[in-house]
Amino acid sequence: MNAPIAKPKSARVDAAAIVRSARTVIATEAAAIRALEPRIDDDFVAACGLILGCKGRLIVTGMGKSGHVGRKIAATMASTGTPAFFVHPGEASHGDLGMILPQDVVLALSNSGETDEILFILPVIKRQGIPLIAITGNPDSSLAGQADVHLDAGISAEACPLGLAPTASTTAALVMGDALAIALLEARGFTSDDFARSHPAGSLGRRLLLHISDVMHTGPGIPTISPEASLTEALMEMTRKHLGMTAVIDSDQRLLGVFTDGDLRRALDDDGVDLRNAKVSDLMTRGPKVISADKLAIEAAQLMEKYQIHALLVVDHDQRVVGALNIHDLLRARVV
């Protein structure tokens, strides 16, 4: 029979105590992070060297809270140019050790350095000659002693007032892992384009991978008219293509100008314009802003914002019109 769940005692909230507690936690964990800086030494460089020289993948392992930190480190590594994944040490001894190959490098996390599940699989790892990097809070621990490289993430105190819940220790291990990831990123010359390729579904991926050619209207979808066209013909073309403008082109498809909703409003406001007999070449904007198809879509958005326009024509190196797009195309593509 299950014991009844005790009802929480009602208590008056002491706002000052809550704020004091939270600030103490932040101060304690900030101190733990600051203490890591002088430990970025030759051992840290050696750890980076092992990972950079790895022909396989970085295998991250850890138990409990260290495991949660390890999963995040593996994910950060994988997204910043270091192939990596997490292996649970408990599952490793029941078959998952087959995921770890001789060409890999293992990064093991344990605050105490005495985690049984990790120590149990170390002989198999060492027998295969797999390099071992350990992040622990105890340089004299069993794990630190068996590691090829040990990174000290020790702390003076946990932020938990009971000294039980992993708080400052997990923060220190996480920051040490982030330091490794970013140092490796820079050593590899990893770029924002590389990052976007591993995040194609995210907003960054859309910004860095989507090109003008991916979103522009082409062929019959491009609004075009000749310079001899009437205002009525220009308006009909704009209405058919739904882009709020039309390109004015010569017989070789080269751009002469653009006629937009703004040009129409200015013509309607000009008493000197004979709207019935005017040719579109008399009313168009010459030298409009254009973009090439190989540019990023985000560059089109920046150009539109800078010049307060809502559509762009896409031209090739000979100024032939090859496409067109407007702000709605960028919105649909979730570039803006």
mmCIF file of C-alpha atoms in Angstrom, residues 51-52 58 60 71-85 176-199 204:
data_model
loop_
_atom_site.group_PDB
_atom_site.id
_atom_site.type_symbol
_atom_site.label_atom_id
_atom_site.label_comp_id
_atom_site.label_asym_id
_atom_site.label_seq_id
_atom_site.Cartn_x
_atom_site.Cartn_y
_atom_site.Cartn_z
ATOM 1 C CA ILE A 51 40.467 15.415 -30.518
ATOM 2 C CA LEU A 52 41.855 17.257 -33.547
ATOM 3 C CA LEU A 58 34.523 11.953 -29.922
ATOM 4 C CA VAL A 60 31.290 11.492 -24.509
ATOM 5 C CA ARG A 71 24.959 14.987 -23.672
ATOM 6 C CA LYS A 72 25.037 18.746 -24.040
ATOM 7 C CA ILE A 73 28.796 18.766 -24.662
ATOM 8 C CA ALA A 74 28.423 16.066 -27.326
ATOM 9 C CA ALA A 75 25.637 18.042 -29.012
ATOM 10 C CA THR A 76 27.715 21.233 -28.967
ATOM 11 C CA MET A 77 30.735 19.407 -30.384
ATOM 12 C CA ALA A 78 28.679 17.825 -33.169
ATOM 13 C CA SER A 79 27.206 21.172 -34.213
ATOM 14 C CA THR A 80 30.574 22.944 -34.249
ATOM 15 C CA GLY A 81 32.644 20.636 -36.425
ATOM 16 C CA THR A 82 33.682 17.814 -34.075
ATOM 17 C CA PRO A 83 31.779 14.585 -34.840
ATOM 18 C CA ALA A 84 30.567 13.404 -31.446
ATOM 19 C CA PHE A 85 27.844 11.479 -29.670
ATOM 20 C CA MET A 176 35.117 23.207 -19.536
ATOM 21 C CA GLY A 177 33.304 21.295 -22.283
ATOM 22 C CA ASP A 178 32.244 24.539 -23.965
ATOM 23 C CA ALA A 179 35.835 25.779 -23.794
ATOM 24 C CA LEU A 180 36.971 22.620 -25.569
ATOM 25 C CA ALA A 181 34.269 22.936 -28.224
ATOM 26 C CA ILE A 182 35.029 26.552 -29.062
ATOM 27 C CA ALA A 183 38.795 26.064 -29.029
ATOM 28 C CA LEU A 184 38.317 23.191 -31.480
ATOM 29 C CA LEU A 185 35.917 25.259 -33.589
ATOM 30 C CA GLU A 186 38.511 27.981 -34.004
ATOM 31 C CA ALA A 187 41.352 25.518 -34.595
ATOM 32 C CA ARG A 188 39.369 23.887 -37.406
ATOM 33 C CA GLY A 189 38.492 27.221 -39.015
ATOM 34 C CA PHE A 190 34.808 26.359 -38.621
ATOM 35 C CA THR A 191 32.582 29.040 -40.188
ATOM 36 C CA SER A 192 29.016 30.241 -39.844
ATOM 37 C CA ASP A 193 28.225 28.475 -43.133
ATOM 38 C CA ASP A 194 29.512 25.215 -41.653
ATOM 39 C CA PHE A 195 27.331 25.806 -38.586
ATOM 40 C CA ALA A 196 24.277 26.445 -40.741
ATOM 41 C CA ARG A 197 24.766 23.157 -42.583
ATOM 42 C CA SER A 198 24.244 21.290 -39.317
ATOM 43 C CA HIS A 199 21.197 23.471 -38.489
ATOM 44 C CA LEU A 204 20.162 30.454 -38.707
#
